[in-house]
XYZ file of C-alpha atoms in Angstrom:
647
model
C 0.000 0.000 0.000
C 0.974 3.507 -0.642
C 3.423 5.432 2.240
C 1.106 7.885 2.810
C -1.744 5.412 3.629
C -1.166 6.559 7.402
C -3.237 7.258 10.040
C -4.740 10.625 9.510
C -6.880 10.902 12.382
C -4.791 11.000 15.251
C -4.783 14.591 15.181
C -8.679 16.021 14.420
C -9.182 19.568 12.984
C -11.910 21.010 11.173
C -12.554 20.248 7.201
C -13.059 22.370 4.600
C -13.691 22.628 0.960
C -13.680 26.226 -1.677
C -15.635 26.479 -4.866
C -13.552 28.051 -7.787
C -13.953 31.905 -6.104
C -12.389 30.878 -3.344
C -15.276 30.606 -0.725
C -16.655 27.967 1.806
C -18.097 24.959 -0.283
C -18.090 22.480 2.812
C -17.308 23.092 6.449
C -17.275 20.313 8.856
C -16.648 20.133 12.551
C -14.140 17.443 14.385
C -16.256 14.595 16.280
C -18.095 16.040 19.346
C -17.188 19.642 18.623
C -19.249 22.486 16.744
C -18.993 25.908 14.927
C -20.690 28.318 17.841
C -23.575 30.464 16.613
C -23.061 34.346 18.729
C -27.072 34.917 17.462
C -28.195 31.667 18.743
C -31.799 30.868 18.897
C -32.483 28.374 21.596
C -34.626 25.748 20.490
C -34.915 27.282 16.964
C -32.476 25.178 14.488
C -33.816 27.006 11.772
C -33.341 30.542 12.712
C -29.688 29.531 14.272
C -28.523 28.190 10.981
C -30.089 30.851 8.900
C -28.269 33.247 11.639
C -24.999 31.476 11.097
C -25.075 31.707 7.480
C -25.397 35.118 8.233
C -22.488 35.706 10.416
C -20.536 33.729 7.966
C -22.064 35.295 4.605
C -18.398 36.617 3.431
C -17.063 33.146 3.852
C -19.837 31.621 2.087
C -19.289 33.913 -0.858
C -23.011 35.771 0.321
C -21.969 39.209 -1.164
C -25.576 40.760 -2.733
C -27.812 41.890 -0.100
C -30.056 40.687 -2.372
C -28.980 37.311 -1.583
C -31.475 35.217 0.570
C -32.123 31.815 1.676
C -35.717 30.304 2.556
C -36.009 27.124 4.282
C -36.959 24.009 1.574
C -36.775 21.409 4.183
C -35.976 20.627 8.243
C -35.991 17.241 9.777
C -34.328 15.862 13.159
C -32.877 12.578 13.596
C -30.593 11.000 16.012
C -30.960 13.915 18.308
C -29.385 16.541 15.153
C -31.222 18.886 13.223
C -30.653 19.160 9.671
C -31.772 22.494 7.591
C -32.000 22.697 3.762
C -31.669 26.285 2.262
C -32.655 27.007 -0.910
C -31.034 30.229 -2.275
C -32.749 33.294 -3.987
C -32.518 36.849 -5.620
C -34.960 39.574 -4.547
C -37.027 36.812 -4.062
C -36.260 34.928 -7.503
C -35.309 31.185 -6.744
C -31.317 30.167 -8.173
C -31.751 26.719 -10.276
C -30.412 23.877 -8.152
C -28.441 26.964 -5.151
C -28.905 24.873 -2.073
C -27.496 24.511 1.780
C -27.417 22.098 4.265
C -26.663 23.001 7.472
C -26.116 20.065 10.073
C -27.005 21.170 13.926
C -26.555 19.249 17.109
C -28.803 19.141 19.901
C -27.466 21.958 21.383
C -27.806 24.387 18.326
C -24.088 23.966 17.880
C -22.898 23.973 13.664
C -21.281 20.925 12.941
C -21.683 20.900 8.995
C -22.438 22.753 6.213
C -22.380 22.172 2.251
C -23.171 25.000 0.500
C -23.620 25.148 -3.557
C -24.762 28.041 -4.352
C -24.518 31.395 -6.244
C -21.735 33.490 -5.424
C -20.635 35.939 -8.329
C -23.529 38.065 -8.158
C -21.994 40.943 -10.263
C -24.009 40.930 -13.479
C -26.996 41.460 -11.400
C -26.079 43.669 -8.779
C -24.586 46.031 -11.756
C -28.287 45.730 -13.737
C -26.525 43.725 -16.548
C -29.297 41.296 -16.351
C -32.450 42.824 -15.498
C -34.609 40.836 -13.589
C -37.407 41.546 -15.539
C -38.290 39.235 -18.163
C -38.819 39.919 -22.242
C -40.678 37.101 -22.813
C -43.625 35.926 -21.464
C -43.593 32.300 -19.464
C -46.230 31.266 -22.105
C -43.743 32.134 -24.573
C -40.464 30.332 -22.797
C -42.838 26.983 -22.903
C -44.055 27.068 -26.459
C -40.046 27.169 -26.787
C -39.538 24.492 -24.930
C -42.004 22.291 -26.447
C -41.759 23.124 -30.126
C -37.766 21.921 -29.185
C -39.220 18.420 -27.809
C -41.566 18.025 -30.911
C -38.330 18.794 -33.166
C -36.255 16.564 -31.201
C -39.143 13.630 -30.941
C -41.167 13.586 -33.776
C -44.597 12.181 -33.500
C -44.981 12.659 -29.912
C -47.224 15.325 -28.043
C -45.996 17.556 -25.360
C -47.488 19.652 -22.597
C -45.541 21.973 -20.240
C -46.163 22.319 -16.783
C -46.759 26.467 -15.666
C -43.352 27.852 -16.167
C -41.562 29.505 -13.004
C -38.657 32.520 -13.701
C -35.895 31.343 -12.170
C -31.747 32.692 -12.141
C -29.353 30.000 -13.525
C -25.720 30.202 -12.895
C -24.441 26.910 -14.457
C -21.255 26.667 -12.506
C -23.457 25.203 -9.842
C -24.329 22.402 -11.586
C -20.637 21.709 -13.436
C -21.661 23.776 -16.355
C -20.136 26.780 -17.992
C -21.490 29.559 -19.191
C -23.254 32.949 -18.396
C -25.767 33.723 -15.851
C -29.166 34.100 -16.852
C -32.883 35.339 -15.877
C -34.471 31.693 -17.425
C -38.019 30.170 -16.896
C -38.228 27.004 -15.743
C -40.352 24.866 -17.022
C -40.850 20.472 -17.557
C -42.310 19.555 -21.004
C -43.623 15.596 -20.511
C -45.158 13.819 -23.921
C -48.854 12.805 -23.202
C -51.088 10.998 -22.921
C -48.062 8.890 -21.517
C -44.858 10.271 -20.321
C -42.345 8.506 -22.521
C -40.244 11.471 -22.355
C -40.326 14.447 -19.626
C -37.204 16.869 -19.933
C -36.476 19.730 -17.569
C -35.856 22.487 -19.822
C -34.735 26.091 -18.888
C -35.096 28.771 -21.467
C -33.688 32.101 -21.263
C -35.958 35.130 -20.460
C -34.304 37.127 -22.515
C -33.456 35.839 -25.745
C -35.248 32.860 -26.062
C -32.312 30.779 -25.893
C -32.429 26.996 -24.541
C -30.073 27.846 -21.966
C -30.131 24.148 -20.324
C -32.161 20.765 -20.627
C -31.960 17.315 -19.547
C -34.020 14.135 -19.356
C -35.927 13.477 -16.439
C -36.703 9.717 -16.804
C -34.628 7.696 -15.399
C -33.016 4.789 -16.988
C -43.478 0.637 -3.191
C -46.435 -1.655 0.874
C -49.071 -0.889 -1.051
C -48.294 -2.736 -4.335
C -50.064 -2.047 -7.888
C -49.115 -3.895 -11.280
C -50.360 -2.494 -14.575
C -49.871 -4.561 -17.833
C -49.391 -2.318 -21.003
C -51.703 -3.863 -23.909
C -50.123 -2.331 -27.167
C -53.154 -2.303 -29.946
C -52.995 -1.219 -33.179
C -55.958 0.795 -34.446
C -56.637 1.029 -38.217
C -55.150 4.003 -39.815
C -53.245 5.208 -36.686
C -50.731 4.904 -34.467
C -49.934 1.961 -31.854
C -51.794 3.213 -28.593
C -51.858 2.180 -25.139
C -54.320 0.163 -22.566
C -52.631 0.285 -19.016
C -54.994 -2.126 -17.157
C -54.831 -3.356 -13.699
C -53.124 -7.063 -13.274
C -52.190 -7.211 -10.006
C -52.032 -5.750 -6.281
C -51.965 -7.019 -2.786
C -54.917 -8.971 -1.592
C -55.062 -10.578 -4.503
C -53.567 -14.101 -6.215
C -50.940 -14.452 -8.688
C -51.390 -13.401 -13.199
C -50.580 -16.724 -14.410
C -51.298 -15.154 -18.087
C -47.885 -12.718 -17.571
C -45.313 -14.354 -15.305
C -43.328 -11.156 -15.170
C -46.008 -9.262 -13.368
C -45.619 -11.690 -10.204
C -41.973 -11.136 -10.205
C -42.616 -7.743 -10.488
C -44.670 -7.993 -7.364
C -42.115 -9.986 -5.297
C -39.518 -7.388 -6.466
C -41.180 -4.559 -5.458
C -42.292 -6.498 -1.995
C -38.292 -6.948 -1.422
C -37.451 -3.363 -2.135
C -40.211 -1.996 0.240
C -38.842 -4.984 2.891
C -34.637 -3.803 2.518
C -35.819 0.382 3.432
C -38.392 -0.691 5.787
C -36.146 -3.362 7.896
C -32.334 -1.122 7.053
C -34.242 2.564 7.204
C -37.329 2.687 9.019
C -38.362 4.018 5.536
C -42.061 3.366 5.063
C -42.290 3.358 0.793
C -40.910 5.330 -1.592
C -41.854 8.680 0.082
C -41.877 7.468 3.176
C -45.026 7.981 3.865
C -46.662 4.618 2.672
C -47.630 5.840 -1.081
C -48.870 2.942 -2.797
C -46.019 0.883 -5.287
C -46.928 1.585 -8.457
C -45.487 -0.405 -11.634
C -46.247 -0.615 -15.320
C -45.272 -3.782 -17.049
C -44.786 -3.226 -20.718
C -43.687 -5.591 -23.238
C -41.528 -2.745 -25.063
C -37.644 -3.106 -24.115
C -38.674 -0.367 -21.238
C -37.270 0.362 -17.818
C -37.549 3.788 -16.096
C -38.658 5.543 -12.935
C -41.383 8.741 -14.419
C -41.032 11.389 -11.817
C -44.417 12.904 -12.994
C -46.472 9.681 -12.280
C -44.374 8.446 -9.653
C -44.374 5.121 -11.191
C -41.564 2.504 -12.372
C -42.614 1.364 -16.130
C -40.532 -2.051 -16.905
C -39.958 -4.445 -19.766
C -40.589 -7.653 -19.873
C -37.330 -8.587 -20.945
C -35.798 -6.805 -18.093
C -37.572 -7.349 -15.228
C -34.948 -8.524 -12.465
C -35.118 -7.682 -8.872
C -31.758 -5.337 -8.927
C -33.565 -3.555 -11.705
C -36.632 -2.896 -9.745
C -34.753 -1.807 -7.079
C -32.625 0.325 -8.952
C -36.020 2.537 -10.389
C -37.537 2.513 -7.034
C -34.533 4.030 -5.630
C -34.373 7.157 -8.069
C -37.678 7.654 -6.607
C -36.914 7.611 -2.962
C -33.852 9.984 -4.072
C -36.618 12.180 -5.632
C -38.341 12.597 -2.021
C -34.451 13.204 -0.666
C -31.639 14.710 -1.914
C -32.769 15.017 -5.434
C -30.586 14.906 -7.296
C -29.969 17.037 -10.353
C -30.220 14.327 -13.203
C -27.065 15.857 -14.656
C -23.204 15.592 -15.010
C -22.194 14.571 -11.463
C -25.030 14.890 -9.007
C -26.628 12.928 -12.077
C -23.983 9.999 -11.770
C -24.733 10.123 -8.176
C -27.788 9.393 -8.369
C -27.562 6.628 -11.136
C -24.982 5.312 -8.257
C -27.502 5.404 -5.532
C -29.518 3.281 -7.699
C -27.239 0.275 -8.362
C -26.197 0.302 -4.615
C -29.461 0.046 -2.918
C -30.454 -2.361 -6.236
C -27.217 -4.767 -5.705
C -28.051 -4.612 -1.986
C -31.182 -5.688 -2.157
C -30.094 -8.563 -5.048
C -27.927 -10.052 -2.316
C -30.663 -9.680 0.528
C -33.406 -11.448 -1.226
C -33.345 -14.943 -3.160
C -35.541 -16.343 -5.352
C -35.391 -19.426 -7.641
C -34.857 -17.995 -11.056
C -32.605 -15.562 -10.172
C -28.848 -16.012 -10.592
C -27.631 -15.304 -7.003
C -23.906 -17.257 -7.219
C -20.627 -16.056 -6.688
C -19.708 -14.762 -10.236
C -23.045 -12.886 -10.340
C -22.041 -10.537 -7.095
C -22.249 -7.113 -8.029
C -23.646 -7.416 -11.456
C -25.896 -5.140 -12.525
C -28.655 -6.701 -14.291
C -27.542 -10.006 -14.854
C -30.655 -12.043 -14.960
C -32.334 -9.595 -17.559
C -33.449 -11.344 -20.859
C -30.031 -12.620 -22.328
C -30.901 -11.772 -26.050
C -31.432 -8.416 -24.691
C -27.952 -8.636 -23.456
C -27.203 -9.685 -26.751
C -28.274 -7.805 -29.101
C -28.482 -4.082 -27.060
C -25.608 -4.428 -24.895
C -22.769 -5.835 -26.812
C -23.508 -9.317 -25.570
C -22.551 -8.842 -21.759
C -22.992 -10.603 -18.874
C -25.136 -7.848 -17.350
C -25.466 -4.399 -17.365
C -22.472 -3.214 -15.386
C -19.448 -4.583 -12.759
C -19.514 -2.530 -9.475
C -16.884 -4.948 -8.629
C -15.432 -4.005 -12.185
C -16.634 -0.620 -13.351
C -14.131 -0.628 -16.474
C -14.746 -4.057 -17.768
C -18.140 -2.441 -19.182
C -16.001 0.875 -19.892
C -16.931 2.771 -16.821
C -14.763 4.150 -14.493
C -13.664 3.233 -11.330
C -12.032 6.496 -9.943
C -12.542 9.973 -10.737
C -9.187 9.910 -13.145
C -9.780 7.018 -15.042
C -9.158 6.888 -18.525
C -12.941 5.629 -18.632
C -14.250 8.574 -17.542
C -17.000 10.030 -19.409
C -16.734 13.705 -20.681
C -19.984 13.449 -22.751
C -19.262 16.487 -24.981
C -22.265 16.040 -27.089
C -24.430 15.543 -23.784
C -25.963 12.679 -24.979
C -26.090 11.200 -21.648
C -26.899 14.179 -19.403
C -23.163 14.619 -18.983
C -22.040 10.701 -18.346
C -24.653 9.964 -15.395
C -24.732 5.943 -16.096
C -21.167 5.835 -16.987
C -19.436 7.755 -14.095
C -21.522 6.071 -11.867
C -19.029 3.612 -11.958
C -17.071 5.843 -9.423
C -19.462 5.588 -6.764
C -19.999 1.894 -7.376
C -16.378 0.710 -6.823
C -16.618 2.505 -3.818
C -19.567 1.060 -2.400
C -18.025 -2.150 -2.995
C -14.668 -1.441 -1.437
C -16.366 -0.408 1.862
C -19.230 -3.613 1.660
C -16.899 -6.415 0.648
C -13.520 -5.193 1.297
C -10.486 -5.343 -1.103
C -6.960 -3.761 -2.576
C -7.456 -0.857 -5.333
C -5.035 1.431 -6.563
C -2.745 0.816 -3.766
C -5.207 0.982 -0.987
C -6.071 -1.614 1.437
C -10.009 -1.677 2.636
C -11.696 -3.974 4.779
C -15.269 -4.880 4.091
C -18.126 -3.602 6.916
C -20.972 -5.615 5.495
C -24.433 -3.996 3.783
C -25.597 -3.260 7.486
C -22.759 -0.486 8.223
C -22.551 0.868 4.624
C -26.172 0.964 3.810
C -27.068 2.935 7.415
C -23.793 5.903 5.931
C -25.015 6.116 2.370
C -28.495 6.519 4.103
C -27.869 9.243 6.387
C -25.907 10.822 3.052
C -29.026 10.494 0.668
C -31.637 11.723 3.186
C -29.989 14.285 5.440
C -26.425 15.544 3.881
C -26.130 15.713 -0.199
C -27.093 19.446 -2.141
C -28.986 18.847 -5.003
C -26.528 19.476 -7.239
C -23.464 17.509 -5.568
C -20.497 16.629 -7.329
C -18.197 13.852 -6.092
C -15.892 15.706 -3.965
C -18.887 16.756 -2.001
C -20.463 13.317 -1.550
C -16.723 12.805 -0.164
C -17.296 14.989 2.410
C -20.999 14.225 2.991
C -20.005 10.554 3.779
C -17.297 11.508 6.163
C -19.596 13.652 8.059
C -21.908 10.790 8.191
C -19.310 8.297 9.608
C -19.138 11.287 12.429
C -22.731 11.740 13.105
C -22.824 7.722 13.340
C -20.185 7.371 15.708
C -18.098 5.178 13.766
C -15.130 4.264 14.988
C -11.375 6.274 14.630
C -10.671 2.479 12.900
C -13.940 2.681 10.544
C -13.326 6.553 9.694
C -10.004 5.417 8.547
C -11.313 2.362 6.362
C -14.026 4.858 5.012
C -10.641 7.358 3.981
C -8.844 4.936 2.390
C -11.336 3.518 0.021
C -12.516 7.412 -0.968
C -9.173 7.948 -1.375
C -8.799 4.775 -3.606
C -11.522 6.279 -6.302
C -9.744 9.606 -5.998
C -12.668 11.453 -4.424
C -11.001 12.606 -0.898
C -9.300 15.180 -3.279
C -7.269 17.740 -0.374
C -5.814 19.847 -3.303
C -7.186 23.286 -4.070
C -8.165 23.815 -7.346
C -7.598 26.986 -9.006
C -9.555 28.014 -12.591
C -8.228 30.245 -14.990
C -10.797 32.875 -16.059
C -9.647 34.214 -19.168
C -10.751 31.218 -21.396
C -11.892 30.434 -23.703
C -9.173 31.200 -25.808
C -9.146 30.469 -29.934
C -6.154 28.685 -31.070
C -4.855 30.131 -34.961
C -2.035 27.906 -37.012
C 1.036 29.043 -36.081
C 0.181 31.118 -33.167
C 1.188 31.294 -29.744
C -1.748 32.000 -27.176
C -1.322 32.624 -23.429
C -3.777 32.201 -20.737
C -3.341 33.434 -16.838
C -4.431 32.509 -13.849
C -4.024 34.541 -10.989
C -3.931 33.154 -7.216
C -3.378 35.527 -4.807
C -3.413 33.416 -1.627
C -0.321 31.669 0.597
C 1.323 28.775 0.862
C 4.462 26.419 -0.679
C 3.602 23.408 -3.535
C 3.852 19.803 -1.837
C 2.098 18.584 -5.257
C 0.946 20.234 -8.355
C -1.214 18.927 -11.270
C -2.432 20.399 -14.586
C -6.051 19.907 -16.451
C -6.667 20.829 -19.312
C -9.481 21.115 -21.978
C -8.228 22.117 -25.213
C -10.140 21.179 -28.533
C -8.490 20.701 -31.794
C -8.815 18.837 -35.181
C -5.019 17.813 -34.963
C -3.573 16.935 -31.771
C 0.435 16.680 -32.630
C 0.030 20.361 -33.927
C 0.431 21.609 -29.833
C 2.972 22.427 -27.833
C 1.444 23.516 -24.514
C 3.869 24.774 -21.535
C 3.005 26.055 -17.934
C 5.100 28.924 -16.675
C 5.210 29.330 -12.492
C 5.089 32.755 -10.715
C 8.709 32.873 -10.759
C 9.096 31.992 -14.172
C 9.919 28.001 -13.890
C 9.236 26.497 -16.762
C 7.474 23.195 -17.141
C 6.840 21.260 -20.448
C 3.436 19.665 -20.373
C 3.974 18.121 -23.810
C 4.693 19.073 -27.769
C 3.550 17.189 -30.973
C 1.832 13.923 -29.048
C -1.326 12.115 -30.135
C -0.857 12.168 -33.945
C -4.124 13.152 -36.290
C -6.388 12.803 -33.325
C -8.302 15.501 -31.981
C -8.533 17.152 -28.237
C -7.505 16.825 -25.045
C -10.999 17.133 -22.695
C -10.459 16.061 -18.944
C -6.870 15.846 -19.697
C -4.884 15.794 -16.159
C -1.221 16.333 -15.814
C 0.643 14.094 -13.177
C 4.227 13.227 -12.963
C 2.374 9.787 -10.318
C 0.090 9.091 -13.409
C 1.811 5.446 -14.965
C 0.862 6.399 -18.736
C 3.002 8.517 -20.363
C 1.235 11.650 -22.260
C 3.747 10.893 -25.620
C 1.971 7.389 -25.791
C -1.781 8.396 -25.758
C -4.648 9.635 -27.866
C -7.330 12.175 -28.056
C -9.475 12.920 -26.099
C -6.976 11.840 -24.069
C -9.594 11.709 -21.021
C -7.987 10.818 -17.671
C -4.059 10.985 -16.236
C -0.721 11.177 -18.050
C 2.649 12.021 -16.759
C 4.051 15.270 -18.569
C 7.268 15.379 -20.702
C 8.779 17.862 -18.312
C 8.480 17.580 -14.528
C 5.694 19.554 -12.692
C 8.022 18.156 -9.175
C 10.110 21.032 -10.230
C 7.402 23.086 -9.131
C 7.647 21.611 -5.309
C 8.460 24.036 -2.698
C 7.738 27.362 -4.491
C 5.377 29.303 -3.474
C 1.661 29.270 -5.233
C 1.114 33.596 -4.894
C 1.094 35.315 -7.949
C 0.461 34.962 -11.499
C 0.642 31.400 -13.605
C 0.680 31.022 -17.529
C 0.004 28.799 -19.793
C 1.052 28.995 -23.052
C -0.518 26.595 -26.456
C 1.661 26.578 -29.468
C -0.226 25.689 -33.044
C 3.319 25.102 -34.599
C 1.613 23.656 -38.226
C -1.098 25.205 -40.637
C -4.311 24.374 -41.367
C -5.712 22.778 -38.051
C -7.199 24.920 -35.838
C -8.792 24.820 -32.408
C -10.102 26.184 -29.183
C -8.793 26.451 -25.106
C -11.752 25.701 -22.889
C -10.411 25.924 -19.771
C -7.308 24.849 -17.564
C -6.925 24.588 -13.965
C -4.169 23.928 -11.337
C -4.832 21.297 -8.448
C -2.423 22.342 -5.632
C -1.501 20.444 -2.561
């Protein structure tokens, strides 16, 4: 295992996390201590964490006094109050701006995650004015003629649109901020396809969108009769098969394995959680049995529809889950709160495979922490490349999904075809949760297994109490260490839980520092330089380089990083050939490939031609360069963005 695999608890000191401005993302307290409150409302947690927010705004990045937070949510469990902000603008809600703030029984702060807006200049300065140019009625005729164009045949409604300020670094976008409306266009009469859509207020512009399907004991089974009627379309007959009180469908066998899935999924949160249904609050199971090559949880009808042909009881779990994280953290169904959430699905779906047996189901060794592995096989066949299943949490990458953050398999998704990689880069989450259930060695980390029990009650407290809606990985990091502290796990667990996040490369402890002067065109034959200014303290233990550069003609590059005190590093020159871009591209002399023997997009670690360790020991204050040479004709290309990780 790796040297510094060493204890890191003996000493205990407060945690914290910045976003990109340089303000508090995450703040956590050491075991049994707290962050004091001086306005303190006894017996109020909602009005002392609103108040320490308040005291704290600076910190927090709350500049605007038109900033404001109203409360979205307050529970109390385990003697600990837990408030959920949600942020808005003279009163206009921010898209996805939330805040958690963790209180114990004393009204003592002992965590806070906080995503939220914090360059307010473009509206403070009237840049953007707050009041819109087109009508909401407008914004969703937008969005649905875009759905028609994009589904042809279908019919859309919208629900009432809502204005609404998007700044899309909060959800791992770039991009301006914008006055939008907010709107969600669903096809009738059934929702095959329901997209959140966000279109500016201004302009007209589709400034974001993203599916909202995703790919209970009161139990209700619906069988989907397809008829064809002359001269029209193929239409639908949902009819009542099955629910409790009643005997088994002979005519469908899949609707009474339905019905024993969904009674094992309601058993594993009611006997693990206390959780009484999806919303916990007993709503009745609801599932749609289709024999279309189907399986999806519809937010809008609260219901699971599901093949035929892939009705298996990690499957069921796995839709029923995206509906209990719809009642919790809900998640944004994008980039990386999106592969989160796809995550939480195949954990609490894999859990509840190995719970629960049943006779046609393959439950041996080799099936472990398969995803979908007793789903039709000619399915398997002929839509998923012939696998086993449908992915390896054991195994993210031996479907092509990654197993740590800087994995080669990591999904980019420039075209956005799959909300930003949510089903791929939940393989991140998944080697995780199999590191901490089973136990094993992974990337040169040693972790024992704690059994579903242990890891089921963490991941629970992080879904329901700790997670903003927008999370990325770095922040589930912190959420689940935080929840190994409010369940007084051991200094011995804490440490297990450590080295497993720090196996997938989410317990990242390096600042990160964006440049903001990109992007940046790149012209044949034309040097371009990009800065990036840091102005705060402190000497270089470890330095590493991303980079997102896109270009027709890779070996055309020669890209260099200068230091404050002009140190020199060569990053690479004329690697990769005739392919094109480097997008999630990190620099790292620890990385085992070497940069000169890969190829675009060149996703993941490589080890620079020069040495960024010449960096180590100078001092990160002042201003850093990067300079992109196009040392050929013709090609051309584009700098999106760079950024320095600095331990």
């Amino acid at each position: 295992t790796k040297q510094k695999q060493q204890h890191i608890l003996s000493i205990e000191r407060s945690r914290f996390t910045k976003n990109k401005q340089g303000h508090l993302r995450s703040l956590g307290a050491p075991p049994s201590q707290h962050f004091p409150v001086s306005s303190k409302v006894s017996g109020d947690a909602q009005a002392t964490a609103r108040n320490f927010l308040s005291e704290h705004k600076a910190a927090f990045g709350i500049r605007s006094g038109s900033s404001d937070f109203v409360i979205k949510k307050a529970r109390t469990r385990r003697k600990r109050n837990y408030v959920r902000f949600e942020q808005t603008y003279t009163g206009i809600p921010v898209f996805a701006a939330e805040t958690v703030v963790q209180l114990n029984d004393d009204d003592g702060v002992e965590y806070v995650s906080s995503d939220i807006m914090t360059d307010n200049e473009s509206l403070d300065v009237g840049d953007i004015s707050l009041i819109p140019s087109l009508a909401g009625i407008e914004a969703e005729q937008i969005a649905i003629d875009m759905m028609i164009s994009e589904n042809p045949g279908l019919e859309f409604q919208a629900e009432p649109a809502t204005l609404m300020i998007y700044q899309p670094s909060i959800v791992d976008n770039v991009g301006p901020t914008r006055l939008v409306w907010h709107t969600k266009i669903v096809s009738v009469p059934e929702a095959l396809v329901a997209e959140l859509v966000l279109v500016d207020a201004h302009s007209g512009e589709i400034a974001m969108h993203y599916s909202l399907i995703k790919n209970v004991l009161h139990r209700k089974i619906y069988y989907r009769y397809l008829k064809s009627l002359w001269g029209s379309a193929d239409v639908s007959d949902d009819r009542l098969v099955r629910e409790d009180g009643y005997d088994a469908y002979d005519e469908i066998p899949e609707v009474d394995r339905v019905y024993e899935y969904l009674g094992d999924t309601y058993d594993f949160y009611s006997m693990y959680h206390g959780r009484d249904s999806i919303d916990n609050a007993g709503m009745p199971m609801k599932a749609i049995v289709t024999p279309e090559v189907d399986a999806y949880w519809s937010p809008r009808g609260l219901h699971i529809v599901i093949g035929v042909d892939l009705v298996a009881d990690d499957v069921i779990a796995h839709e029923v889950t995206h509906g209990v994280t719809q009642f919790e953290s809900d998640l944004i169904y994008i980039n990386e709160s999106g592969a989160i959430d796809e995550s939480f699905s195949d954990i609490w779906g894999e859990w509840i495979d190995q719970t629960y047996f049943h006779a046609d189901d393959d439950d041996s060794n080799d099936a472990k922490w398969l995803i979908g592995e007793d789903v039709n096989k000619t399915l398997l066949k002929d839509f998923f490349n012939d696998q086993k299943a449908l992915r390896n949490m054991k195994d993210p990458a031996q479907y092509n999904n990654p197993d740590r953050t800087r994995s080669p398999c990591w999904d980019w998704d420039p075209e956005n075809i799959d909300n930003g990689g949510v089903h791929t880069n939940s393989g991140v989450n998944n080697k995780l949760c199999y590191l901490l259930t089973d136990g094993d060695t992974f990337n040169d980390f040693s972790v024992w297994g704690m059994g579903i029990d242990k890891v089921a009650e963490l991941y629970y407290e992080v879904q329901t109490n700790l997670l903003t809606t927008a999370a990325n990985y770095n922040d589930l990091y912190f959420a689940l260490t935080q929840a190994a502290i409010n369940l007084e796990w051991t200094d011995d667990e804490r440490q297990n839980l450590e080295y497993a996040c720090q196996a997938v490369e989410i317990s990242d402890h390096s600042r990160k520092f964006y440049s903001s002067d990109v992007p940046k065109d790149i012209h044949s034959l034309k040097t371009i330089s990009s800065t990036l200014d840091i102005d705060e303290t402190g000497l270089i233990i470890d330095l590493n380089v991303r980079l997102d550069i896109a270009h027709t003609w890779n070996e055309d590059l020669d890209v260099y990083l200068i230091s404050p005190d002009g140190t020199v590093v060569e990053l690479f020159t004329d690697v990769g050939g005739d392919s094109i871009s480097f997008l999630g591209t990190i620099l790292d002399d620890q990385a085992p490939t070497l940069i000169t023997i890969g190829l675009g997009p060149f996703n993941g670690s490589y080890s620079p031609e020069g040495n960024l360790s010449d960096l180590t020991g100078k001092s990160i204050t002042g201003t850093w360069t990067l300079e992109v040479t196009d040392d050929y004709e013709m090609d051309e290309g584009e700098l999106l963005s760079w950024a320095l990780f600095i331990e």
